Short mmCIF file of C-alpha atoms and ligand atoms in Angstrom, two decimals:
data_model
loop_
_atom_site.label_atom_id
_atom_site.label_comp_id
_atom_site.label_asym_id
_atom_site.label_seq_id
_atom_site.Cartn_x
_atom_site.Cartn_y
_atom_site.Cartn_z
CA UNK A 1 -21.06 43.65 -22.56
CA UNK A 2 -24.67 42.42 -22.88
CA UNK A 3 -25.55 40.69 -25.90
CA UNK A 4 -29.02 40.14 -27.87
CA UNK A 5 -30.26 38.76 -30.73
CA UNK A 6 -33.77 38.93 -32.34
CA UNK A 7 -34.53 35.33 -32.78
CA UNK A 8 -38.37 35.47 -31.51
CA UNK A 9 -39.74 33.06 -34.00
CA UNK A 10 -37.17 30.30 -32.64
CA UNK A 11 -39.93 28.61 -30.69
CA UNK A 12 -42.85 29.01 -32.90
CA UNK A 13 -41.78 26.62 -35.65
CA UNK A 14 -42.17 22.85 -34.30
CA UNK A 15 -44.56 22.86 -31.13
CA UNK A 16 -46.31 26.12 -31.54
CA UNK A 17 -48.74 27.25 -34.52
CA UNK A 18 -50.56 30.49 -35.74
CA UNK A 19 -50.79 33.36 -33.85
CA UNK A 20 -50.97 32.94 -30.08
CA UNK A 21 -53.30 35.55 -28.27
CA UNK A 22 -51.50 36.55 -25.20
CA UNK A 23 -47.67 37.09 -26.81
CA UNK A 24 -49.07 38.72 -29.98
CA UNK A 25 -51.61 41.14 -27.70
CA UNK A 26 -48.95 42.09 -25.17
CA UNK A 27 -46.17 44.22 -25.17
CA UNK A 28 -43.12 41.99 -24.75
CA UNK A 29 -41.48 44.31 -22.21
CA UNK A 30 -37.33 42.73 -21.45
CA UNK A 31 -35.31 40.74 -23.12
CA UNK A 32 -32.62 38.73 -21.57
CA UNK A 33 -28.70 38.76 -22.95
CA UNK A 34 -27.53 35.35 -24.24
CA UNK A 35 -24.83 33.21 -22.61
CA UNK A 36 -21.27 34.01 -24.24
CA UNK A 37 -19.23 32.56 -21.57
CA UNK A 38 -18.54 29.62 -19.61
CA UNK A 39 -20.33 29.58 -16.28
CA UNK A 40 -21.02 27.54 -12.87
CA UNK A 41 -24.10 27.14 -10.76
CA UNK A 42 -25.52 24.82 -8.62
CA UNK A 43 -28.99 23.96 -10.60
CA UNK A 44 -29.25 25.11 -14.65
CA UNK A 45 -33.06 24.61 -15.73
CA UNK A 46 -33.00 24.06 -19.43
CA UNK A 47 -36.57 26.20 -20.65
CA UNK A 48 -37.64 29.22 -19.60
CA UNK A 49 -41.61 29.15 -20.60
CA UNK A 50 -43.91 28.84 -17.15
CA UNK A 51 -42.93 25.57 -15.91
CA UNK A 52 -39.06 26.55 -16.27
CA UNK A 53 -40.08 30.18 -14.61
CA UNK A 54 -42.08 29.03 -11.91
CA UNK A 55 -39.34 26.47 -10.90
CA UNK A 56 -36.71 29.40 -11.07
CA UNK A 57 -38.83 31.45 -8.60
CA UNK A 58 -39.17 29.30 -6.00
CA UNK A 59 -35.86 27.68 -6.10
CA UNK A 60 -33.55 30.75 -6.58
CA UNK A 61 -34.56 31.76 -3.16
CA UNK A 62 -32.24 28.41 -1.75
CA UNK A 63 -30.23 27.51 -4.38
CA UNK A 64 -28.10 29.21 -6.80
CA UNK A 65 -29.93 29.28 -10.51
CA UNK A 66 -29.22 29.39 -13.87
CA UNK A 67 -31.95 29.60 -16.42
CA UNK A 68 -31.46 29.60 -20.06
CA UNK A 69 -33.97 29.46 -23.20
CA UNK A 70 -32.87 28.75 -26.52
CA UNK A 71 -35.99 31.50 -27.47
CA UNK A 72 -37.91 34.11 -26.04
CA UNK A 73 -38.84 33.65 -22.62
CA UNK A 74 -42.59 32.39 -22.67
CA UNK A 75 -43.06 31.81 -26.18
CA UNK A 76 -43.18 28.16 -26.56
CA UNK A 77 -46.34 26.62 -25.61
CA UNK A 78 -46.96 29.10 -22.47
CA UNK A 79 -47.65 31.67 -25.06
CA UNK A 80 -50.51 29.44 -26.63
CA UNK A 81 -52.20 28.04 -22.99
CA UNK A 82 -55.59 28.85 -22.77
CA UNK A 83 -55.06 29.30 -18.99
CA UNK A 84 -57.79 28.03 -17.82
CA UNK A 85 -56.51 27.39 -13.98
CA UNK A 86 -58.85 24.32 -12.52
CA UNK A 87 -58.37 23.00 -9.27
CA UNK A 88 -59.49 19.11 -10.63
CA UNK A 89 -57.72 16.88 -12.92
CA UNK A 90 -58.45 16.57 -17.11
CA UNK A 91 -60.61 13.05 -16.37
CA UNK A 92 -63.26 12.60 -12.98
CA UNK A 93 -62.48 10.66 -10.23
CA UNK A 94 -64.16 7.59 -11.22
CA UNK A 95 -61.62 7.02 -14.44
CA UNK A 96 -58.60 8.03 -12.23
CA UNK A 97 -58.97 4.91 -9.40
CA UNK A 98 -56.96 2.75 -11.98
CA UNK A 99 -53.90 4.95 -11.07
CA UNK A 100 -54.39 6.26 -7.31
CA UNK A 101 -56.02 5.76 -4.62
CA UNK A 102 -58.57 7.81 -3.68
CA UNK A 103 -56.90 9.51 -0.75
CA UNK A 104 -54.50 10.21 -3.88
CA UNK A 105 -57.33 11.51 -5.71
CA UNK A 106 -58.53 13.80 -3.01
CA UNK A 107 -54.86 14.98 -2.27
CA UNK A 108 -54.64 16.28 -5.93
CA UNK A 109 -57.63 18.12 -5.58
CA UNK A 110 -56.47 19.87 -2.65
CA UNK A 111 -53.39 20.34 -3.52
CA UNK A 112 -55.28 22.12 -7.28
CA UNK A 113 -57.03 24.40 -5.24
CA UNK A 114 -53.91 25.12 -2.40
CA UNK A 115 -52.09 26.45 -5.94
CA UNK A 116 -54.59 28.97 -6.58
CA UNK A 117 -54.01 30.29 -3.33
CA UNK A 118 -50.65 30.19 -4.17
CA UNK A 119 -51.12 32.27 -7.53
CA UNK A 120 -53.14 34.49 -5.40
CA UNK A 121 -50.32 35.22 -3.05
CA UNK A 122 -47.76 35.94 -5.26
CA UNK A 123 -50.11 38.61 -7.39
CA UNK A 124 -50.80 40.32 -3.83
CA UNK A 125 -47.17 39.99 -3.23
CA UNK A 126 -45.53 41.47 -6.59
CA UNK A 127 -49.00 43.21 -8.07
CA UNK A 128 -51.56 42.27 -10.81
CA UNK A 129 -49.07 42.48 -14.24
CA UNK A 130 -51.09 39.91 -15.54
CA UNK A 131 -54.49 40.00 -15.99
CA UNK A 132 -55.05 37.65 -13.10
CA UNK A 133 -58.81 36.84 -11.27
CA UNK A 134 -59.96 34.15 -9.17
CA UNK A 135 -63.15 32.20 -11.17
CA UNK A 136 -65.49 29.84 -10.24
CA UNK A 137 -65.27 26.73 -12.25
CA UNK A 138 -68.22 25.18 -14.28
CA UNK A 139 -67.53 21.27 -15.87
CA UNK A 140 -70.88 20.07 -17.62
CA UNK A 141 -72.44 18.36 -20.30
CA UNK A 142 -74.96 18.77 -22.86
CA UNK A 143 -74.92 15.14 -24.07
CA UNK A 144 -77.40 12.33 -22.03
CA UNK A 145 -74.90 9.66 -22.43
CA UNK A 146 -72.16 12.34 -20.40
CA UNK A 147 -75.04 13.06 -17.49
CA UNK A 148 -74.21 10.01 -15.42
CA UNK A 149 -70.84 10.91 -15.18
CA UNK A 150 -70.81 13.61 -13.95
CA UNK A 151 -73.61 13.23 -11.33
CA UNK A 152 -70.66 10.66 -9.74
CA UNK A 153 -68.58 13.21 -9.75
CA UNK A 154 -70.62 15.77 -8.03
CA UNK A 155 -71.38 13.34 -5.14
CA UNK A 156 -67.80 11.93 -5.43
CA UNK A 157 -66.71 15.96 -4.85
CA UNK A 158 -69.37 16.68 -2.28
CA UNK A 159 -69.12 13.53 -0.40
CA UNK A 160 -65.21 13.92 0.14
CA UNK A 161 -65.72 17.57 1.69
CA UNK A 162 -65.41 19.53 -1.91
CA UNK A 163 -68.06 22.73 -1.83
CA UNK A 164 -69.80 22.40 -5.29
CA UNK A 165 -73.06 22.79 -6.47
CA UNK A 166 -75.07 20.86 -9.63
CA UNK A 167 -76.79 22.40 -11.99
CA UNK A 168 -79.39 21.37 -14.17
CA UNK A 169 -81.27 21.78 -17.54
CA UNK A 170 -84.25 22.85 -15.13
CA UNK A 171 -81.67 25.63 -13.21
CA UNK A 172 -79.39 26.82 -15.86
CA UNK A 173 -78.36 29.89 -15.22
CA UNK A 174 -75.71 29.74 -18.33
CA UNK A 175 -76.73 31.26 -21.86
CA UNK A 176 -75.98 27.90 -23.29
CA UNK A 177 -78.10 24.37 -22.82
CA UNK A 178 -77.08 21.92 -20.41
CA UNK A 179 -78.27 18.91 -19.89
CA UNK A 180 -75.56 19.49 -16.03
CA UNK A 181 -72.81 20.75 -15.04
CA UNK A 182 -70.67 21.01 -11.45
CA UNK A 183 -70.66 24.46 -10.46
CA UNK A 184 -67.28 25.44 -7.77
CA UNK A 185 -67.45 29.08 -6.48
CA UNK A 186 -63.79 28.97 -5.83
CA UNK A 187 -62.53 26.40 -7.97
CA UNK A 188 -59.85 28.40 -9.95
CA UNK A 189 -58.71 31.45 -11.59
CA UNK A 190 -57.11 32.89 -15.24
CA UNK A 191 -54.47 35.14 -16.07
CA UNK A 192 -52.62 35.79 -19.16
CA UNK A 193 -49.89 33.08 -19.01
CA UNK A 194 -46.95 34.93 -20.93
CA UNK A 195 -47.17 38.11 -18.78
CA UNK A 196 -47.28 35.61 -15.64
CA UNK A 197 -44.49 34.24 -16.73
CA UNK A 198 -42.43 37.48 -17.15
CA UNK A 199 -43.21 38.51 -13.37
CA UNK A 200 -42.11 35.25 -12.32
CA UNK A 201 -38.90 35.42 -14.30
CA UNK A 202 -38.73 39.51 -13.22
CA UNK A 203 -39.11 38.63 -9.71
CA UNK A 204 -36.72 35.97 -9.06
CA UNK A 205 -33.39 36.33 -7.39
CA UNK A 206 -30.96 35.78 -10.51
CA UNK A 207 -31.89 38.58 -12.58
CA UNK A 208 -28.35 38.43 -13.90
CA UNK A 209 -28.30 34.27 -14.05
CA UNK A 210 -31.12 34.41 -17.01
CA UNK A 211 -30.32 33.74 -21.04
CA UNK A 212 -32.08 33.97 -23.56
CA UNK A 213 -31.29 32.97 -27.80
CA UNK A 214 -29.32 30.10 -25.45
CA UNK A 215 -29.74 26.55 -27.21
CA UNK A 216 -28.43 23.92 -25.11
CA UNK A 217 -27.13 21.35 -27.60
CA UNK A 218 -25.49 18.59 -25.25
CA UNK A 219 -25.15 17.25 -22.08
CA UNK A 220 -22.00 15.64 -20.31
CA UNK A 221 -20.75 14.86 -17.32
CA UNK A 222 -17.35 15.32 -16.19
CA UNK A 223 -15.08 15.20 -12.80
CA UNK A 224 -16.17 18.41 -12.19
CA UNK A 225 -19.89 18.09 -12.63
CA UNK A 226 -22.51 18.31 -15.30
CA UNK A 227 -22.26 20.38 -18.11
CA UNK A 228 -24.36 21.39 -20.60
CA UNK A 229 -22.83 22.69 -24.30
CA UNK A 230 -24.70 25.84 -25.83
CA UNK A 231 -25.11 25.96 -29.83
CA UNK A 232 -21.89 28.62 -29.61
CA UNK A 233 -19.71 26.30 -27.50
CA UNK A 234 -20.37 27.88 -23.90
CA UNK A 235 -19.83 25.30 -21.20
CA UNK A 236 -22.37 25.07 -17.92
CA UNK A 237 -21.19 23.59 -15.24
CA UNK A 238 -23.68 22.34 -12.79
CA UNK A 239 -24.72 19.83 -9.91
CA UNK A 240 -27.91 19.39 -11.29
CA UNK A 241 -30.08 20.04 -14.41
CA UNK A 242 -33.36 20.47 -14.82
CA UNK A 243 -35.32 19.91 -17.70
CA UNK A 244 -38.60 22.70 -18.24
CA UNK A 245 -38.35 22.14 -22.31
CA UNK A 246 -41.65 21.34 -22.22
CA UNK A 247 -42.68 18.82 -25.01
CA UNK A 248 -39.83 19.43 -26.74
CA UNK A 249 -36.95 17.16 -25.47
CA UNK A 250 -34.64 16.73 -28.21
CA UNK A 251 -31.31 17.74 -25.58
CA UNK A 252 -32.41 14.37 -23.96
CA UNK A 253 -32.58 12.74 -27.54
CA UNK A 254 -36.11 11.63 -26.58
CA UNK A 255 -39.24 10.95 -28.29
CA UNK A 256 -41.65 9.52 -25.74
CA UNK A 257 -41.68 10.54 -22.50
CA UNK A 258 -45.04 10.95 -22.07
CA UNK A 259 -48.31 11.01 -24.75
CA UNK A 260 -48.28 14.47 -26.76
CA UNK A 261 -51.05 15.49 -28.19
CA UNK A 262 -52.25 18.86 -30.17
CA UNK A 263 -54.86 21.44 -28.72
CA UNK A 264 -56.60 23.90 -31.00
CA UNK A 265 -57.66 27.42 -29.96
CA UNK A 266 -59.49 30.44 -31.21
CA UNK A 267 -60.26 33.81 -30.03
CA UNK A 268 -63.34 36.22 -30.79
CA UNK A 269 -63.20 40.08 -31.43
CA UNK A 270 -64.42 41.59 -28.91
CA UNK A 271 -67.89 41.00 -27.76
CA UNK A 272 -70.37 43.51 -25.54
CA UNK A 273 -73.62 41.60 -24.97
CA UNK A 274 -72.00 37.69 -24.08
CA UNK A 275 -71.22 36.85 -20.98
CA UNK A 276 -71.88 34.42 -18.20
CA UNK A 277 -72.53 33.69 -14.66
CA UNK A 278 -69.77 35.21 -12.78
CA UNK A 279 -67.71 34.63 -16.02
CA UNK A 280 -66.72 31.09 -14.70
CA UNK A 281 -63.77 28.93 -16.27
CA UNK A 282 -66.08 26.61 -18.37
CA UNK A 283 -65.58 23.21 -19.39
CA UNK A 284 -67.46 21.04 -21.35
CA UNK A 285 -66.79 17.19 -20.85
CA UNK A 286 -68.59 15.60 -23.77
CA UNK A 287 -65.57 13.71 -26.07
CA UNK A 288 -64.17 15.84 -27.62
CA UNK A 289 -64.34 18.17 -25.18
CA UNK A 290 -64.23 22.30 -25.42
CA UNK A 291 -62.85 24.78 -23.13
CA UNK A 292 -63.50 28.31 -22.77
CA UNK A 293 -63.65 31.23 -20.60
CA UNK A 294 -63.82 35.05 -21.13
CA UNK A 295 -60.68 37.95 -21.90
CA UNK A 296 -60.45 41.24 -20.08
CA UNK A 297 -61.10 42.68 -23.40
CA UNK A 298 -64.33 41.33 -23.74
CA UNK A 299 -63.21 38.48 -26.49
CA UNK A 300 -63.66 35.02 -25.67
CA UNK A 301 -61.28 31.85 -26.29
CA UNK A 302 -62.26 28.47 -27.25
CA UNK A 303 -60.47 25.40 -27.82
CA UNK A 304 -60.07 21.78 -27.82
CA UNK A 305 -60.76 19.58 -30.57
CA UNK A 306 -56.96 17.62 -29.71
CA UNK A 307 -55.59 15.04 -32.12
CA UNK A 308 -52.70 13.10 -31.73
CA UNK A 309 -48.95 15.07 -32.34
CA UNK A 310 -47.40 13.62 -35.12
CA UNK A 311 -46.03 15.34 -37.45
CA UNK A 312 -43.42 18.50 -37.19
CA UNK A 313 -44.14 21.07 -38.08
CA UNK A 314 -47.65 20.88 -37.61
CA UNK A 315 -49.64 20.78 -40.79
CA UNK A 316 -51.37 24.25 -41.82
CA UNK A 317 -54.30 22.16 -43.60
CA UNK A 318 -55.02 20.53 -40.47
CA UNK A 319 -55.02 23.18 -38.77
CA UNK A 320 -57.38 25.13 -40.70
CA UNK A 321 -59.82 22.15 -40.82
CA UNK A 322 -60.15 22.57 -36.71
CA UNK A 323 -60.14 26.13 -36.31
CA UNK A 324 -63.30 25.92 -38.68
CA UNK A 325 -64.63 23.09 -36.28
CA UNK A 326 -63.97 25.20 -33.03
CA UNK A 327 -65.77 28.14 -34.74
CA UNK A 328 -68.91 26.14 -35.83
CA UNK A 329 -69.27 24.47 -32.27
CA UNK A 330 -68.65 28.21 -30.40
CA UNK A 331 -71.73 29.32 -32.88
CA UNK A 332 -74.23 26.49 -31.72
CA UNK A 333 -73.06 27.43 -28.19
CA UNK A 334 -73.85 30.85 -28.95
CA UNK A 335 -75.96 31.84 -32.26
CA UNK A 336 -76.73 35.19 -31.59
CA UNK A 337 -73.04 36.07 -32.39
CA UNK A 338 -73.02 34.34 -36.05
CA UNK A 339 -72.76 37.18 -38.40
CA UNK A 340 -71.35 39.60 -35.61
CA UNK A 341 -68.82 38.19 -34.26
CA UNK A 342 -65.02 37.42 -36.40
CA UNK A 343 -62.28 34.77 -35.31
CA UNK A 344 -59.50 36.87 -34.30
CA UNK A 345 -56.43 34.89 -33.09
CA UNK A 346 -56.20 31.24 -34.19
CA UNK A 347 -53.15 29.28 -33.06
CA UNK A 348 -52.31 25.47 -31.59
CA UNK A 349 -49.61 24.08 -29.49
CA UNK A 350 -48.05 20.60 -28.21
CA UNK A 351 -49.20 19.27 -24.55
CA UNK A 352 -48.28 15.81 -23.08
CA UNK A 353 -50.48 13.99 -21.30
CA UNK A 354 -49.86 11.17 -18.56
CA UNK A 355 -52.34 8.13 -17.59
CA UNK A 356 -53.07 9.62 -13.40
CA UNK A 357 -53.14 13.34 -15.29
CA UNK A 358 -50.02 14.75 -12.88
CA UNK A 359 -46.90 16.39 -14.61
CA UNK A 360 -43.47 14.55 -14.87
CA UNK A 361 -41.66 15.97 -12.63
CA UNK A 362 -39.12 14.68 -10.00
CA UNK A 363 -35.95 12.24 -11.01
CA UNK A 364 -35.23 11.12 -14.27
CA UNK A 365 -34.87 7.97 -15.34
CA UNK A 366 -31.83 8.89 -17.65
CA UNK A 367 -29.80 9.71 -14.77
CA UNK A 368 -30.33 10.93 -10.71
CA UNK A 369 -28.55 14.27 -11.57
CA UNK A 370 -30.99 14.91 -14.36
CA UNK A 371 -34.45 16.37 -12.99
CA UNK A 372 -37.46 16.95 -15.32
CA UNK A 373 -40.05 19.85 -14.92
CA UNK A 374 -42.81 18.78 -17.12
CA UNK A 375 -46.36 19.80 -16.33
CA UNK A 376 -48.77 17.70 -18.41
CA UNK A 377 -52.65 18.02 -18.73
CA UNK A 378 -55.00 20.51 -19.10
CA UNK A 379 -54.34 21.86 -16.29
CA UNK A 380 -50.69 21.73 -16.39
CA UNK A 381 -49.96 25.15 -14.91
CA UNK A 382 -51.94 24.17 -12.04
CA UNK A 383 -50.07 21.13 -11.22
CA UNK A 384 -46.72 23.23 -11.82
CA UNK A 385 -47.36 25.84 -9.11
CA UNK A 386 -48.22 23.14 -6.84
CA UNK A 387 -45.43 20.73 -6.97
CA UNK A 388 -42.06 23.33 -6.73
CA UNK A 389 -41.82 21.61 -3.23
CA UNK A 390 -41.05 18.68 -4.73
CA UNK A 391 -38.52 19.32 -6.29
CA UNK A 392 -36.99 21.24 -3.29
CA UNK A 393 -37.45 18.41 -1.45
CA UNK A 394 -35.96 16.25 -3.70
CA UNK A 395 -32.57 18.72 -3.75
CA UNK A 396 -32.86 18.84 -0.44
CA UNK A 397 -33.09 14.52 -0.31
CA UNK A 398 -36.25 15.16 1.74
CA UNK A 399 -39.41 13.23 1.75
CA UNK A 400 -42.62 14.12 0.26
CA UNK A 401 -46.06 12.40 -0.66
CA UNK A 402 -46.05 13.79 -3.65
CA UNK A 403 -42.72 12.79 -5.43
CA UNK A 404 -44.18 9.04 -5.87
CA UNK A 405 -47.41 10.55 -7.87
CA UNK A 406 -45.14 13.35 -10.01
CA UNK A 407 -42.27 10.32 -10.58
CA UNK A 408 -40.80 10.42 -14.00
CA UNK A 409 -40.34 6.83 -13.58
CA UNK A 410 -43.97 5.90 -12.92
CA UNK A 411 -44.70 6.47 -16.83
C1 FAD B 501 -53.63 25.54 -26.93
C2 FAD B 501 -53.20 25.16 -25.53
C3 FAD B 501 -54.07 25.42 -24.47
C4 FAD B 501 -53.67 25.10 -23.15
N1 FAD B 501 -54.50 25.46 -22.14
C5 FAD B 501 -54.09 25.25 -20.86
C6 FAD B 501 -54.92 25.67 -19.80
O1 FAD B 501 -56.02 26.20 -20.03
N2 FAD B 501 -54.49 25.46 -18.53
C7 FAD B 501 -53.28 24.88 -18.27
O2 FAD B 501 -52.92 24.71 -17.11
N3 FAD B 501 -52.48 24.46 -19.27
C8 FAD B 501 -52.87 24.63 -20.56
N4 FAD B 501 -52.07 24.22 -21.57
C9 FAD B 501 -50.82 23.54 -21.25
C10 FAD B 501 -49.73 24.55 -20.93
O3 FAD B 501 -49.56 25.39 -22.04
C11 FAD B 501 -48.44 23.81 -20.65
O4 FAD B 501 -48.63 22.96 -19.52
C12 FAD B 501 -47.34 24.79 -20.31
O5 FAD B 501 -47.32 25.91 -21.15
C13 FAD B 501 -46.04 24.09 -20.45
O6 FAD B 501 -45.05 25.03 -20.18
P1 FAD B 501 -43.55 24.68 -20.37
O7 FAD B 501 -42.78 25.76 -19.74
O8 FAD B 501 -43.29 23.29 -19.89
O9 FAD B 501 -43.35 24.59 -21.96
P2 FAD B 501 -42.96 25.76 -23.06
O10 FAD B 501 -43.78 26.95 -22.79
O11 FAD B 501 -43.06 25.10 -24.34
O12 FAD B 501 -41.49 26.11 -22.63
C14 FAD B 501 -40.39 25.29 -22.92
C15 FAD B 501 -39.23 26.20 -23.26
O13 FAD B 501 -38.05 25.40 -23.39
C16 FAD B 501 -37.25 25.97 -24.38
N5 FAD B 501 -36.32 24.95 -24.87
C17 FAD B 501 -36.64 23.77 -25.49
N6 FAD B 501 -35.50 23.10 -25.80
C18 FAD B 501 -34.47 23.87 -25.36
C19 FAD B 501 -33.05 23.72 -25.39
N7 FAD B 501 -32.46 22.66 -25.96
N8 FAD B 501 -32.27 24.69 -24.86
C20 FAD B 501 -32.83 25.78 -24.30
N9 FAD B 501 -34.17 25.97 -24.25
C21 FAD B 501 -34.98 25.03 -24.76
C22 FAD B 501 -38.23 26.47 -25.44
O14 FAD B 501 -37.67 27.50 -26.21
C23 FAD B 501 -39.42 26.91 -24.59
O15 FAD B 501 -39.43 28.32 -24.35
C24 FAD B 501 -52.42 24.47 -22.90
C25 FAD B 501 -51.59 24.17 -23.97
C26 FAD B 501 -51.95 24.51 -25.26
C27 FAD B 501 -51.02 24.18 -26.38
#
């Protein structure tokens, strides 16, 4: 008999704050049964928001798949990511040479803009459920101490075979100032991350292997494998686990894997007369920085203004302090809309960051049988599509380039 229980607010308390855009403006359209009996598989990923899902896609096809959630599927931070999808990484080229090379460098770029392709593929594959579009990508300045920056990373870009363009105060053709900005045609794309996340949980091949309200309390190991102990007792016995909690990794008893930090986002009602050159993923790199891009409903989201996670739950006063912040900045972008224009959707969420800005994902250090699947960054998603190979290859004990830059044990 299939089980449920109505426990959607399970994931919103400790990581997660306000009201998150794409799960509260979206029908949520299946909900999974939760575990009530012992079972057996050959890989269990622990978290099913994107970085659990898109894991589960790929390797259900070879191997045989558990996934479990102690919540609703896509409702921890996934609900809450901007989705911005960038092919580059959160800092330029010049700052990341402390921590690769620069063939390094250049094989993360590719690899950014060989994951679009892959997002691409699967929408033409299984339809587009998910508000999904290619954008170009625009990463400027308006700030003179900011312009020499990213002038080295234009020519570091063009120089290494990257098609971008620069634009200029003089050449603007956004409804904002600049003082300039590098413009990439096909540099990335958006989509509304929770319903993504449903199609790649809908689509995978064990439909009847996915739990939901399933709280994995403990892990053991035993002569017969790993197991991992739900809230209610239920027993998994695996070969492998893989951890896709996100930034939440209390089963590991674990505080510091990686840097976490807050991001802050709002959204606008919507808005008829605003738009912008081929409405392009836009990010501005003065500290602190601001992202934002437009909604198929004509609203657009804005966020960044990160500070340090510290405190759970997040404080509300805080809070409230940078949604006013975000809203003053997205007015100076943009006065015309002052007086128009209301904050609709305000809500902030957990995201780990990591010093060559690449997710933690391959072995742990805890133990070989122990794999984590934690995309960090800004453009975490990004990096998460791209590296499922990895951890194929790592099943599979075959060799790849990237597992040395995605190492857990590198941090
Ligand atoms: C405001 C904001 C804006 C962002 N913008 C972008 C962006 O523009 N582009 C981009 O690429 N990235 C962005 N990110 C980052 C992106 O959201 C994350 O990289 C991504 O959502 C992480 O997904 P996840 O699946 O690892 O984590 P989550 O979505 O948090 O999923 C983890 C899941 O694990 C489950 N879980 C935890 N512990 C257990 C347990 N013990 N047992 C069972 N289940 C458990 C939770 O319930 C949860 O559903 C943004 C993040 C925030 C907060």
């Amino acid at each position: 008999m299939i089980k449920f229980t109505i426990n959607e607010n399970n994931n919103f308390m400790e990581y997660v704050k306000g009201k998150p855009y794409f799960c509260y403006s979206t029908e949520k359209v299946k909900q999974y049964k939760y575990l009530d009996c012992d079972i057996k598989c050959e890989v269990l990923i622990i978290g099913g928001g994107i970085d659990g899902a898109i894991a589960n896609y790929y390797l259900s096809k070879k191997f045989d798949v558990a996934l479990v959630d102690k919540g609703r599927i896509g409702m921890g931070c996934t609900s809450c990511a901007t989705a911005l999808l960038e092919y580059q990484l959160d800092d330029f080229a010049s700052d990341l040479n402390k921590y690769m090379t620069k063939d390094e460098i250049i094989m993360a770029y590719n690899m950014g803009l060989e994951a679009v392709q892959k997002i691409e593929k699967f929408i033409k594959k299984y339809g587009n459920n998910c508000e999904f579009a290619l954008r170009p990508t625009f990463l400027y300045t308006n700030s003179i101490f900011t312009v020499q920056k990213i002038k080295q990373e234009y020519y570091f870009r063009k120089n290494n075979g990257f098609d971008c363009k620069l634009y200029e105060s003089k050449n603007n053709p956004f409804p904002f100032p600049i003082k300039c900005g590098i413009y990439v045609e096909n540099g990335g794309c958006e989509f509304n991350p929770y319903l993504f996340t449903k199609m790649m949980i809908e689509n995978s091949n064990n439909q009847s292997k996915i739990f939901e309200n399933t709280n994995i309390k403990e892990l053991t190991k035993t002569h017969n494998g790993n197991v991992a102990i739900t809230n209610f007792g239920e027993k998994i016995v695996c070969k492998k686990i893989l951890i896709a909690t996100g930034f939440n990794w209390e089963v590991l008893n674990k505080s510091d894997l990686c840097d976490r930090f807050i991001t802050y986002s709002i959204v606008t009602s919507p808005i008829k007369e605003i738009s912008w050159k081929e409405k392009a993923l836009v990010h501005d790199a003065t500290s602190p920085y601001h992202y934002l891009r437009t909604l198929p409903d004509g609203r657009i989201i804005f966020g960044g203004e990160d500070s340090v996670f510290k405190e759970k739950p997040i404080s509300e006063s805080k809070c409230n302090k940078k949604y006013d912040k975000l809203a003053k900045d997205l007015f100076k972008l943009f006065p015309e809309m002052k007086g128009k224009v209301k904050i609709d959707y305000k809500f902030c969420g957990c995201f780990g960051t990591t010093s060559n800005n690449l997710g933690l994902i391959g072995e742990s250090k805890i133990d070989s049988d122990i794999l984590l699947f934690i995309s960090c960054g800004a453009n975490g998603i990004i990096n998460a599509m791209a590296v499922t190979s990895v951890i194929e290859d790592i099943l599979m004990k075959k060799d790849n380039p990237l597992i040395k830059l995605f190492s857990p044990k590198r941090e």
